[in-house]
Amino acid sequence: ERFIPLGREIRVAIVEDERGEPTIVLPATEYLLTPEHPMRVSTDKISVTDSGLPDASKFFATNHEEAPAYRRSICPCPLDEALAAKLGDAARKAHRALRCRDFSIFDFRVDPEGEVYMLECQPVCSFARQSAMTGMATKTDVPGLQYPALYHTMMRRAAARKPKPCDAAQVLGMK
């Protein structure tokens, strides 16, 4: 694969509206990259001990006081209208194409010319207070996107899709 030149790494989260359409784009997060550290790796996301195990005392590596510049993020990140539209459009199209449901999170690389490349999709996320999506949602002034309302909405949607139990009149295996 061709390496995408150092530019910006931006995370975009999509939340479906009540009709199941991916219309809600949460405030984006930018992960700061440096020429010495042009790409985020797993230990930039989750702190680990010397033995490589997750460090429970500082699990999330990003934005800790002692974190180096390349482990910092900004939310909401500064985006001009054109880039915000391009990222939102790419995220909504990917959400539909990948058949995501309820929400999705995408990491994009934006090259120096402003071209957008999708790095990855996370169709699952933690709804912990420190999680990326929860943090992005709290940057809005929409009550339904605040913690824990967003989590409760996702749980209600999933529960509504659960198959209904059989009624007493049904005889399994027979008509």
C-alpha angles and dihedrals in degrees: 000000000000115000112240108228121249109282125121133324110213130181118211124189126201126201121190119233124233090280092055094254119138094236102130116084112186121217107285126244122219120206109210114235128191132204088250092049106030097162135043117239130192094270089056088062103039124027116234135194124242088271091056097252122131110274105233093197092063106012099164108060097195120098099000113150092250094044116123120239093267091061094056126103137190124214122211090025122204110264129167116229094258095052093043089053093046092050094045092048093048091048094049092048092048091047090056096040093051090044093235117177131217095346143357138188125215132190115210134187114215111201123216090268092055097254113148122224123183111229100180147338125226108199089177129051144171115258091205115134090252096049120118096242094047089050092050093048093051089060089071126078092225110119093209091058096053124102122299097007093070091051091049091051091053091048092050091050092050092047091050090057093052112112113257117248118257116267121238093254093063117097109202116235094012136081 
